[in-house]
Coordinates of C-alpha atoms in Angstrom, one line a residue:
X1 CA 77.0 10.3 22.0
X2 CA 74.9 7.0 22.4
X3 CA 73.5 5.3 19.7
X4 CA 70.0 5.9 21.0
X5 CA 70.2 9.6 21.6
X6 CA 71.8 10.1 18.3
X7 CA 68.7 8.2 16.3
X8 CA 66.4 10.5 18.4
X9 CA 68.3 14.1 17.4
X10 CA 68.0 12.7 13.8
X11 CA 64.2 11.7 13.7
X12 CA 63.6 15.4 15.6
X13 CA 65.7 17.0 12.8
X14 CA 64.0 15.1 9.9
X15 CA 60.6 16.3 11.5
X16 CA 61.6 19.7 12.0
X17 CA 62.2 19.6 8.1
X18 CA 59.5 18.5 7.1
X19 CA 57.4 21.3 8.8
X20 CA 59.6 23.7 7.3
X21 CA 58.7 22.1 4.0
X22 CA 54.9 22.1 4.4
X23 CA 55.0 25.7 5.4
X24 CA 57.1 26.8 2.6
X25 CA 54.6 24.6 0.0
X26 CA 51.3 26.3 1.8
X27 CA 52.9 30.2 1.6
X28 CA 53.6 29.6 -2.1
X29 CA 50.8 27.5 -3.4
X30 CA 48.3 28.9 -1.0
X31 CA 47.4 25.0 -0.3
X32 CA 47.7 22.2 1.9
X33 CA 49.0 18.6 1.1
X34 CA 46.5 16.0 0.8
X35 CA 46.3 13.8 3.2
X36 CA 47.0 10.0 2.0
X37 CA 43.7 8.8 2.5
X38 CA 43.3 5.5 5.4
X39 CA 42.6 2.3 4.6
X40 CA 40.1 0.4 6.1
X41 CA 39.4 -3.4 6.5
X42 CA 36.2 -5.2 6.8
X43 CA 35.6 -8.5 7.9
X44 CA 32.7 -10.3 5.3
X45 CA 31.2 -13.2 7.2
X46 CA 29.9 -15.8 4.5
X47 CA 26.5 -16.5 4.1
X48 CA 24.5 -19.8 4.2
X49 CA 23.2 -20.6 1.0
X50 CA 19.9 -20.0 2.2
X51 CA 20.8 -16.4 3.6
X52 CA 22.1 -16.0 0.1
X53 CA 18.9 -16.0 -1.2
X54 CA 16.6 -14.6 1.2
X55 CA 15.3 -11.1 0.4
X56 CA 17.7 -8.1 0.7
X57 CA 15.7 -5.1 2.2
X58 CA 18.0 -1.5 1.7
X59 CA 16.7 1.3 3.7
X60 CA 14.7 3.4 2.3
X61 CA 15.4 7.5 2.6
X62 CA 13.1 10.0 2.7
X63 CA 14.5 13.7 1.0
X64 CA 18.0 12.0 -0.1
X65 CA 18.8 14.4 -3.2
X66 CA 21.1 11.9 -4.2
X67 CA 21.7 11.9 -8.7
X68 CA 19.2 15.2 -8.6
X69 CA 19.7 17.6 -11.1
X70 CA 22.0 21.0 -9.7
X71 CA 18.5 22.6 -10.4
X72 CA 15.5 20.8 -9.2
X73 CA 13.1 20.1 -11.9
X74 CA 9.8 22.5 -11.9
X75 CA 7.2 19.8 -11.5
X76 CA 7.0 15.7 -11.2
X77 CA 7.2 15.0 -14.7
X78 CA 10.3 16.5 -15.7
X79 CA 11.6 14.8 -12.7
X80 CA 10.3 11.4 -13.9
X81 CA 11.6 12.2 -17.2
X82 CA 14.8 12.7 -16.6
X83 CA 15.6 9.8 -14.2
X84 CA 13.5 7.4 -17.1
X85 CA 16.3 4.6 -17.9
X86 CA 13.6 2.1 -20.2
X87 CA 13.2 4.2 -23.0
X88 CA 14.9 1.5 -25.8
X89 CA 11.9 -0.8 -25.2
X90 CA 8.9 2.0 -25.7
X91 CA 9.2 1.4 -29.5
X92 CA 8.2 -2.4 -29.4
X93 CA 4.7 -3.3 -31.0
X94 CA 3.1 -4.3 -27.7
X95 CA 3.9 -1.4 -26.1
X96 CA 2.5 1.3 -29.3
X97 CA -1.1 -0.9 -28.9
X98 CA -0.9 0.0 -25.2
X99 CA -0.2 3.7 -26.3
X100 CA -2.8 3.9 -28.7
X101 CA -5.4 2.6 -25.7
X102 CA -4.1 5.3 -23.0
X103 CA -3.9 8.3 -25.8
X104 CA -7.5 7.7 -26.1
X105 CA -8.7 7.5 -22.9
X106 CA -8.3 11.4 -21.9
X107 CA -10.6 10.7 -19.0
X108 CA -9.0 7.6 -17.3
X109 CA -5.4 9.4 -17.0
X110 CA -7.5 12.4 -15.3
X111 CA -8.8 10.1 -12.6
X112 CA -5.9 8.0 -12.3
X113 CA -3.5 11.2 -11.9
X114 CA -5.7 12.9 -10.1
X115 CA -5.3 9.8 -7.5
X116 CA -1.6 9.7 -8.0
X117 CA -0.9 12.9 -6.6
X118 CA -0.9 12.1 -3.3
X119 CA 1.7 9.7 -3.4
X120 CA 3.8 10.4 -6.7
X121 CA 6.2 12.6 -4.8
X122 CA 7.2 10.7 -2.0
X123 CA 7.6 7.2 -4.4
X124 CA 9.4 9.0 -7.2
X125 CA 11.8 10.4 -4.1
X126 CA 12.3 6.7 -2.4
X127 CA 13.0 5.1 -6.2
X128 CA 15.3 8.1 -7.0
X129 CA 17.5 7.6 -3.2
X130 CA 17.9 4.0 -4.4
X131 CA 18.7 4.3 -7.9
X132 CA 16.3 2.4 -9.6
X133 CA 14.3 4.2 -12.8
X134 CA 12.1 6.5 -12.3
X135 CA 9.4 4.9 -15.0
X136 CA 8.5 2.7 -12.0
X137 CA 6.9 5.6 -10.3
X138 CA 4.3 5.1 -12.9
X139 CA 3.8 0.9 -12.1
X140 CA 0.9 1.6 -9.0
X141 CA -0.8 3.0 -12.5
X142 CA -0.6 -0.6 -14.1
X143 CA -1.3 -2.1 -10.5
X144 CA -3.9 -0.3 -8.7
X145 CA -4.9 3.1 -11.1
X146 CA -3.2 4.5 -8.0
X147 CA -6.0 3.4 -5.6
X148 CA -4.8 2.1 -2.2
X149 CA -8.2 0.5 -1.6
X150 CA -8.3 -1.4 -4.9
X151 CA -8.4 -5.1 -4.4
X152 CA -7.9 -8.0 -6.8
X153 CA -9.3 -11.4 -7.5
X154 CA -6.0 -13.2 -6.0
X155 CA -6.0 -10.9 -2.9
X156 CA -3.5 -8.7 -3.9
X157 CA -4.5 -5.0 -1.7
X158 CA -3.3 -1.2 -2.3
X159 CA -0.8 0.6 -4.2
X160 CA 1.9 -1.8 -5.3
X161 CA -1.0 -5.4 -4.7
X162 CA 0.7 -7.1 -2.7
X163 CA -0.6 -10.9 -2.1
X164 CA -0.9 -11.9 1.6
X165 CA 2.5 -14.6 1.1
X166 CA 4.3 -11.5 -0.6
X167 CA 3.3 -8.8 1.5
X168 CA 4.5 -10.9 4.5
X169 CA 8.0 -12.1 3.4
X170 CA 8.8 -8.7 2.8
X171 CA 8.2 -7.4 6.1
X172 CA 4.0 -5.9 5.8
X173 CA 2.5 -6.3 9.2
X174 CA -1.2 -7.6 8.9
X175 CA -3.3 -7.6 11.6
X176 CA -7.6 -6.7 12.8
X177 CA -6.7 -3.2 13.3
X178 CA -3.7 -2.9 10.2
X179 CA -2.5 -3.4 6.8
X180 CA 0.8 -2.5 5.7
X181 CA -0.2 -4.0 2.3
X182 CA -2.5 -0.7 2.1
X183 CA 0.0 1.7 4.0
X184 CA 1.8 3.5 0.8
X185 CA 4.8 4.5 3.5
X186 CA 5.0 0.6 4.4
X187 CA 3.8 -0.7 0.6
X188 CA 6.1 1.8 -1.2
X189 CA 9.3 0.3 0.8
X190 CA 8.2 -3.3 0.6
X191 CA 8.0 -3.1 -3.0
X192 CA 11.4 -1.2 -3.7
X193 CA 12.7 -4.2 -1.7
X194 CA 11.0 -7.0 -3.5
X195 CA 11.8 -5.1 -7.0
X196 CA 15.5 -4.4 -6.3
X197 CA 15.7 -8.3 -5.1
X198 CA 14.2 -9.6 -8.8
X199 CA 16.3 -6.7 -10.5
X200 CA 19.3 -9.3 -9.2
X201 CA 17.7 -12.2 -9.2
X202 CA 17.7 -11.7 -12.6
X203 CA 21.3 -10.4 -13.4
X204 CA 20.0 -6.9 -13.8
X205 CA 17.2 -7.3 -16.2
X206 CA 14.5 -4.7 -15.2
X207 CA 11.9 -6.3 -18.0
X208 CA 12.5 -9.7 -16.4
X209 CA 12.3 -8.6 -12.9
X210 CA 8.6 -6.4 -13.3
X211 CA 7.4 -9.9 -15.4
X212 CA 8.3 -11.7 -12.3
X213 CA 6.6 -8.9 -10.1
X214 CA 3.4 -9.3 -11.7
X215 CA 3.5 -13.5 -12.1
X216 CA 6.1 -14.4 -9.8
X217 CA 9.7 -15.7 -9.9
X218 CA 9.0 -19.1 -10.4
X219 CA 7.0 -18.7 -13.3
X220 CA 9.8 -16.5 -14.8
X221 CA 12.4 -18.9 -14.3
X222 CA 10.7 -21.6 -15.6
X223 CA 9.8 -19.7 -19.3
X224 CA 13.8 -18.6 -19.1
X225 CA 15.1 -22.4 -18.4
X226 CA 12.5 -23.7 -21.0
X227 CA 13.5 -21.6 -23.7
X228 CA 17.4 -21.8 -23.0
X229 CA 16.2 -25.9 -23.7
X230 CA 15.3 -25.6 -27.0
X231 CA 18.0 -22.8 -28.1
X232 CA 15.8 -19.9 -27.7
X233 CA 16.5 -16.2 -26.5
X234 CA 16.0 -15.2 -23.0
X235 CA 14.9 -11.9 -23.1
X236 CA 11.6 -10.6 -22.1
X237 CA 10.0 -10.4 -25.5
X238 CA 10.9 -14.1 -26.5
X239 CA 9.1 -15.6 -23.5
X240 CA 6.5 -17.7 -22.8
X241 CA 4.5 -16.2 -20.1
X242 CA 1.0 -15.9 -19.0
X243 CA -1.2 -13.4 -21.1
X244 CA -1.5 -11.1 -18.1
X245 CA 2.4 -10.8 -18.2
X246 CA 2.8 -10.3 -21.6
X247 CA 0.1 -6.7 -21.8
X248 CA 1.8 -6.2 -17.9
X249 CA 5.1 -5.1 -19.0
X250 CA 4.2 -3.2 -22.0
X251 CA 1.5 -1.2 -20.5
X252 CA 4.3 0.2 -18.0
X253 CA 6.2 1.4 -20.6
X254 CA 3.2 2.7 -22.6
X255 CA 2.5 5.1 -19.8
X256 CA 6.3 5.9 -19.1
X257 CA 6.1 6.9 -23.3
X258 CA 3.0 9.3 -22.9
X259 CA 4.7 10.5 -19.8
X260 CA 8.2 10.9 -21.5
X261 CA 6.1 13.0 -24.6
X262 CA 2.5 13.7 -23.8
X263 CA 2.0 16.0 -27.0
X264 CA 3.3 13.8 -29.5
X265 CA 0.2 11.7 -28.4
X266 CA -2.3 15.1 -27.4
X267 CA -2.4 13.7 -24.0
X268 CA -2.2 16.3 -21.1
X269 CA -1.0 15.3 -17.7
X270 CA -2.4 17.4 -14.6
X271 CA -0.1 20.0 -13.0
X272 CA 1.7 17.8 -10.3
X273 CA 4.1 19.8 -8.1
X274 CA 7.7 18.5 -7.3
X275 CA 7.5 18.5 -3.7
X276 CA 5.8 16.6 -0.9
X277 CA 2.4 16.1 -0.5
X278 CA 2.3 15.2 3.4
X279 CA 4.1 15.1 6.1
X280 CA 4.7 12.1 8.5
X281 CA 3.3 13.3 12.3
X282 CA 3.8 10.8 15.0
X283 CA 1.1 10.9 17.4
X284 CA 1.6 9.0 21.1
X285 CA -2.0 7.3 21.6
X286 CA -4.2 6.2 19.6
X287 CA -6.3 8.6 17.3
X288 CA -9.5 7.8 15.6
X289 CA -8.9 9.2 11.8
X290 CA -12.0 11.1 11.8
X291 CA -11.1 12.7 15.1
X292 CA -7.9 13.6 12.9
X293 CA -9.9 14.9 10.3
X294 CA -11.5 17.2 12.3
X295 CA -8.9 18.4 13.5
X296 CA -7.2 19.1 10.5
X297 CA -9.9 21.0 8.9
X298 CA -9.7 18.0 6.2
X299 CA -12.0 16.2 4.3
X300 CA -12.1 12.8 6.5
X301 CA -11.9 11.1 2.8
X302 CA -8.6 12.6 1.8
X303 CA -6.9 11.3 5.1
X304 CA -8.4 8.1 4.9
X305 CA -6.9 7.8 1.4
X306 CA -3.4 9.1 3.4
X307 CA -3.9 6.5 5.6
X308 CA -5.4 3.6 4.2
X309 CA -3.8 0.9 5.9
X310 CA -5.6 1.3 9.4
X311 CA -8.5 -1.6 8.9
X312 CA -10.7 0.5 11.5
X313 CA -10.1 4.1 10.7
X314 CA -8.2 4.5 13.8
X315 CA -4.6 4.1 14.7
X316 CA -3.5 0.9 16.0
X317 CA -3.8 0.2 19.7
X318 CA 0.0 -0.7 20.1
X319 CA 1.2 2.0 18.1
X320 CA 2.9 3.2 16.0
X321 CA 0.2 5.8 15.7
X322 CA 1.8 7.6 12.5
X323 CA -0.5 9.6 10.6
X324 CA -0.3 11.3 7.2
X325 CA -1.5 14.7 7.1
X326 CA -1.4 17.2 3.8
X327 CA 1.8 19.8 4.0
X328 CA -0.7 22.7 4.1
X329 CA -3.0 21.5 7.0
X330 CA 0.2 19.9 9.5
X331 CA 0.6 23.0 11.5
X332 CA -2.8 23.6 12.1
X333 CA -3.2 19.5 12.9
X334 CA -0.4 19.6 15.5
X335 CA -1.6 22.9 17.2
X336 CA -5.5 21.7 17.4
X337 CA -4.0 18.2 18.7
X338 CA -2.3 19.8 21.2
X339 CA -5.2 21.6 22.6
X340 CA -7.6 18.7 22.3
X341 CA -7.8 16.2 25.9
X342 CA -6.1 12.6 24.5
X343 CA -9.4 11.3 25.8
X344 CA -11.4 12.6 23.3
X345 CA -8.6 11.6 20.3
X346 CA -9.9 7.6 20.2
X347 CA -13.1 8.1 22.7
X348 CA -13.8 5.0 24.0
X349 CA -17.5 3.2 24.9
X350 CA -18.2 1.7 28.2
X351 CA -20.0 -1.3 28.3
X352 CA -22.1 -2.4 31.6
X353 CA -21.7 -6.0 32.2
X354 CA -25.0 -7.8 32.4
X355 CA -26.3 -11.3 33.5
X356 CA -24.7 -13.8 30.7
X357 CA -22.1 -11.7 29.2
X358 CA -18.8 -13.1 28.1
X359 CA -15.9 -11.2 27.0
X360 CA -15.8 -12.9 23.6
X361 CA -19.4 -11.8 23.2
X362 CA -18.2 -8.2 24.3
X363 CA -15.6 -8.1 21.6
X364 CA -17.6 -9.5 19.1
X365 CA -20.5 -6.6 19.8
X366 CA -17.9 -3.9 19.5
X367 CA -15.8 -5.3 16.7
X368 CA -12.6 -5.2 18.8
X369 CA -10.7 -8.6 19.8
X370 CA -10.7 -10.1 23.5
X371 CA -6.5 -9.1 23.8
X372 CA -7.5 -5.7 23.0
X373 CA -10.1 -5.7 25.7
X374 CA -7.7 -7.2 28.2
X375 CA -5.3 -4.6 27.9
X376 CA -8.0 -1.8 27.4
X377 CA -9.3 -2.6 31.3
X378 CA -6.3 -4.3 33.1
X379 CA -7.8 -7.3 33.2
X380 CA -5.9 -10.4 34.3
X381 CA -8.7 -12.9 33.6
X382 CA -11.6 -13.2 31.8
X383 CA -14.1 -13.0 35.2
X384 CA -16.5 -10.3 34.7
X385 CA -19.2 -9.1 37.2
X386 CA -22.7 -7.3 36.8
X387 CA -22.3 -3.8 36.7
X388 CA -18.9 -4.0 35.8
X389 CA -18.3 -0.8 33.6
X390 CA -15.5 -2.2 30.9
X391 CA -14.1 0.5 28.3
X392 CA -14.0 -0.7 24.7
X393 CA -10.6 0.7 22.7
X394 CA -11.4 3.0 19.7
X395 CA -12.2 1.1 16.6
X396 CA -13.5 3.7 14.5
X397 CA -16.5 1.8 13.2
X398 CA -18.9 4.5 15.0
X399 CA -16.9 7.8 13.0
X400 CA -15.5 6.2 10.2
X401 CA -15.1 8.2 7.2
X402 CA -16.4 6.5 3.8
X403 CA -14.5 3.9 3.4
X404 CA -15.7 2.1 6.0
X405 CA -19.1 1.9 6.6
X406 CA -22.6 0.6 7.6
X407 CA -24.4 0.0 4.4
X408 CA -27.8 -0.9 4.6
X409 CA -28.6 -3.8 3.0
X410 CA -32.3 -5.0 3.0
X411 CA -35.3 -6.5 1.1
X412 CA -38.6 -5.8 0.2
X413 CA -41.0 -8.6 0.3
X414 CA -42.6 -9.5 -2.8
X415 CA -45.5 -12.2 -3.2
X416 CA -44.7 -15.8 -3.0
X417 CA -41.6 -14.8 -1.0
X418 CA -40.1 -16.8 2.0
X419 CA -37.5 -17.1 4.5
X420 CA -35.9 -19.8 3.3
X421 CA -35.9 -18.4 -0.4
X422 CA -34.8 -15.1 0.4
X423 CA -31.7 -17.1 2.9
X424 CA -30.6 -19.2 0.3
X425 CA -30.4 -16.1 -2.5
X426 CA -28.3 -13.6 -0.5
X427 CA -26.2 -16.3 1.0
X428 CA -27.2 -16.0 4.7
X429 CA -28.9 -18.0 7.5
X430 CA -32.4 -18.7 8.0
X431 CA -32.3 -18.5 11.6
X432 CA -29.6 -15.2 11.5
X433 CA -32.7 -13.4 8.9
X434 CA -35.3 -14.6 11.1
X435 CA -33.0 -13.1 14.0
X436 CA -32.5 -10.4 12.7
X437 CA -36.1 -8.9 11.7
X438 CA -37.6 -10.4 15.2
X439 CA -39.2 -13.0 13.2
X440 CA -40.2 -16.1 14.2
X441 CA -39.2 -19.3 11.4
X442 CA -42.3 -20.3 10.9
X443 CA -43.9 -16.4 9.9
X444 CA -45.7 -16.0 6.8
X445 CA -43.8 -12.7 5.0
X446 CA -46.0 -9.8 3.7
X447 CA -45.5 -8.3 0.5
X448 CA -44.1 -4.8 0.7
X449 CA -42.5 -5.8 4.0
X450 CA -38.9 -4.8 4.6
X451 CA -36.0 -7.4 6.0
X452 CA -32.8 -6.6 7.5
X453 CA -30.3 -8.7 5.3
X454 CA -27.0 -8.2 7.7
X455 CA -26.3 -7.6 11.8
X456 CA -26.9 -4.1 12.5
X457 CA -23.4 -2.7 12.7
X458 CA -21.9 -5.0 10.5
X459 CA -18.9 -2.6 9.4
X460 CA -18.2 -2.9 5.7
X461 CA -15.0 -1.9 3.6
X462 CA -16.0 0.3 0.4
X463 CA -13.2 -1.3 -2.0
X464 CA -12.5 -0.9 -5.4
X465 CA -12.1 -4.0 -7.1
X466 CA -10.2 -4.3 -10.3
X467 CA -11.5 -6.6 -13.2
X468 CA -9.5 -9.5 -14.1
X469 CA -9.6 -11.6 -17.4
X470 CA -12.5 -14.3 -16.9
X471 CA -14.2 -12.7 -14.2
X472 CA -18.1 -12.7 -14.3
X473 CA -20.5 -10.9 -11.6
X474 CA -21.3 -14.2 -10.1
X475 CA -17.8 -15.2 -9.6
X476 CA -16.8 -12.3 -8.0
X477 CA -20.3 -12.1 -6.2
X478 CA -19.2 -15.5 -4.8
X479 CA -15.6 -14.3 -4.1
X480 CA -16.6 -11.6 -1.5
X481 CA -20.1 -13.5 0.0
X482 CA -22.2 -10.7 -2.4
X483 CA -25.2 -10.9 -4.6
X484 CA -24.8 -10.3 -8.2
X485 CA -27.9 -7.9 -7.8
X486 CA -26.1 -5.7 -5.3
X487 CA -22.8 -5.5 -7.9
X488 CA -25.1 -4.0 -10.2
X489 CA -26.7 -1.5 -8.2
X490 CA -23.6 -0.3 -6.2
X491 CA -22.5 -0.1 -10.2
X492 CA -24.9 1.4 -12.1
X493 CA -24.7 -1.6 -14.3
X494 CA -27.4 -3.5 -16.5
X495 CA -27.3 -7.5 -16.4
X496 CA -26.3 -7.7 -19.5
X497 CA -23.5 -5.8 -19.8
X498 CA -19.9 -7.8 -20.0
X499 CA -17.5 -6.8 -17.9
X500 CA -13.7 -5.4 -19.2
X501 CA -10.8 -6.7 -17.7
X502 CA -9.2 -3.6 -16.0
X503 CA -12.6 -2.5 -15.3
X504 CA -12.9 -1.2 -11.9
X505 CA -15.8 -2.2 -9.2
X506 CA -16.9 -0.3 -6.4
X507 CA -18.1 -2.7 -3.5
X508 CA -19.1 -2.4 0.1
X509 CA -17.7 -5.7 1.9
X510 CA -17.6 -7.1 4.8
X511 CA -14.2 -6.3 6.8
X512 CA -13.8 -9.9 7.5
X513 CA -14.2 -10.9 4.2
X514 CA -11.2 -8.8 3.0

């Protein structure tokens, strides 16, 4: 017999046994072998130094039950309790002053956790799919009370308050019609991202990393290299940071303590179910948020709050058009959306062109931006004629819920009064006040008589502004183009009263002041 025919009857034998074999071992133990398991190979291209240390953004999955409990937990505290991973620092000094402050203000975790609920599910859910502890479901508390409107002195917006610079480099679109910074879908992701990227920028320490959130890496670093100088420990506690850093931290962890055991301090928390809130509904044109309301049989407040990062109380004109709607009212939303002509979901103004008018002046009359315009009619230039009929996009100033509004702002005349007085106190033009009551510069004012102290349709943001250490009503005035006068009003407040830092501000601003 060849040589090659023999090695084949052999290798066919061999085979043939070791079939017999498997059998035999799966009659008597019931079981198959395991399989060796494969081996793969991957190919790691090295990074630039400068890719090294650019932001790493993870995805971010929605209903992972990743690390859960075999049996889910009956409502959102036992859930944040048990994935709590910071409970050796709540017995430091500066965090049992911080307790003492929320244990006896009943009232302000009502508010604040009445706010939270809207969002406390799906955060606790995106910081549980990425492994990261739990107690910083509770940090939008320390940040924002859980407002997405609130707004800070350093124009830091929403949830997590995210600066402009920050916001940006971790992937917030900003625009006229958005702001991711206000978005908690959009926020919530950016700032797992930028948390996860200071929990290794800062081998793992999760004090370090929520010190840096709050006054920035650098400033970290700096306090770390400084004390490693002069023979110093490096931890959290032994640096030298600003004062805002130092009650930043603790205050976290004094609300993750009450959280952890709310009798031992005779707090109660509100009933908070573990489950979602909303659902995500993806809409294919653009959809005024009132409109949604409406359809949704919804207080137009409660979506706005859903929604917070459309600037205009309307989706944006290039879409995505995502909306967040309440579990209980989606069906009902999709069905009513369905039956309603996509027309009437953003309804659009026509304008009629007259003698003199301009796009830009178009745009600027409607609060919408020449691009949008553009696109909104098909134009190709910016040649209009008389008569032309041009439709202006949806930008929910008209139908705005609250948030967005038309305060009036006006003036009664007192004696002695003039224009230029009047200008010069509530920070305006002589010749825009004088334009806009019809008056001529030169016109003696009446006592009793009422001026217009803004545009008529000026759209303004209702924000809530969060006091910060060495604020004053003038500064703050100044910051957003207000009178101090107004503060107080909008307020309830008496002149004399000092403001509290933490304390929060309700004012109406102008949207392109924000």
């Amino acid at each position: 017999m060849p040589n090659c025919v023999r090695t084949t009857v052999v290798l066919f034998l061999l085979l043939l046994t070791g079939c017999a074999q498997q059998q035999v071992q799966e009659e008597h133990t019931g079981t198959k072998p395991t399989p060796a398991k494969p081996t793969y190979q991957y190919h790691v291209q090295k990074q630039t130094p400068e890719e090294e240390a650019r932001p790493k953004k993870r995805m971010v999955f929605f209903n992972s039950h990743k690390n859960k409990p075999a049996e889910e937990p009956a409502d959102i505290w036992e859930r944040l309790r048990n994935g709590m991973a910071l409970q050796s620092y709540y017995k430091q000094p500066d965090v049992a002053r911080q307790v003492a402050w929320y244990a006896d203000n009943q009232s302000y975790i009502d508010r604040v956790m009445e706010r939270a609920e809207l969002y406390l599910y799906y955060i606790t859910e995106q910081l549980e799919s990425n492994d990261m502890p739990l107690e910083l479901a509770l940090l939008p508390v320390v940040e924002s009370a859980y407002d997405p409107f609130a707004y800070s002195n350093s124009h830091a917006s929403g949830l997590w308050q995210f600066i402009p610079d920050t916001g940006s480099r971790f992937g917030l679109r900003r625009d006229w019609w958005y702001d991711g910074r206000r978005d908690p879908i959009a926020a919530t992701e950016a700032a797992i991202s930028y948390l996860q990227y200071l929990h290794n920028y800062f081998d793992q320490d999760w004090l370090l990393a929520l010190a840096a959130y709050n006054c920035g890496e650098g400033n970290v670093r700096r306090a770390i290299e400084h004390n490693r100088s002069i023979g110093k420990p490096i931890d959290f506690w032994s640096l030298k940071l600003p004062r805002e850093t130092r009650g930043y931290v603790p205050q976290l962890l004094a609300i993750s303590r009450i959280v952890a055991k709310p009798g031992e301090y005779s707090v109660t928390l509100p009933s908070i179910s573990n489950s979602p809130y909303f659902n995500i509904v993806e809409v294919p044109d653009q959809l005024d948020l009132k409109k949604a309301a409406e359809l949704a049989s919804l207080d137009s407040n409660e979506l706005y709050r859903l929604n917070a990062g459309y600037n205009r109380a309307v989706t944006h004109p290039e879409g995505p058009h995502r909306v967040l709607v309440p579990i209980d009212h989606t069906r009902s939303f999709k069905q009513a959306l369905n039956n309603t002509p996509r027309e009437q979901w953003a309804p659009a103004k026509q304008h009629i062109v007259k003698s003199g008018d301009t796009l830009s002046a178009i745009a600027k009359k409607y609060q919408v931006t020449v691009n949008d315009l553009e696109k909104q009619n098909r134009l190709r230039n910016d040649r209009l004629s008389i008569g032309q009929r041009l439709k202006i996009p949806g930008s929910g100033v008209d139908s705005s819920p609250a948030p967005l509004t038309k305060t009036a702002r006006t003036y009664q005349v007192k004696a002695g009064d003039n224009l230029w007085a009047i200008a010069k106190s509530y920070k305006v033009k002589v010749s825009d006040l004088a334009k806009w009551n019809n008056l001529n510069i030169k016109d003696a004012l009446k006592p009793g008589q009422t001026l217009k102290l803004q545009q008529s349709g000026q759209a303004q943001r209702k924000v809530s502004y969060r006091v910060k250490r060495g604020d004053s009503l003038y500064r703050i005035a100044n910051q957003f183009d207000l009178t101090v006068n107004e503060i107080l009003e909008w307020n309830d407040l008496s002149p004399k009263q000092l403001l509290k830092p933490g304390q929060q501000l309700t004012l109406f601003v102008n949207v392109l002041n924000i």
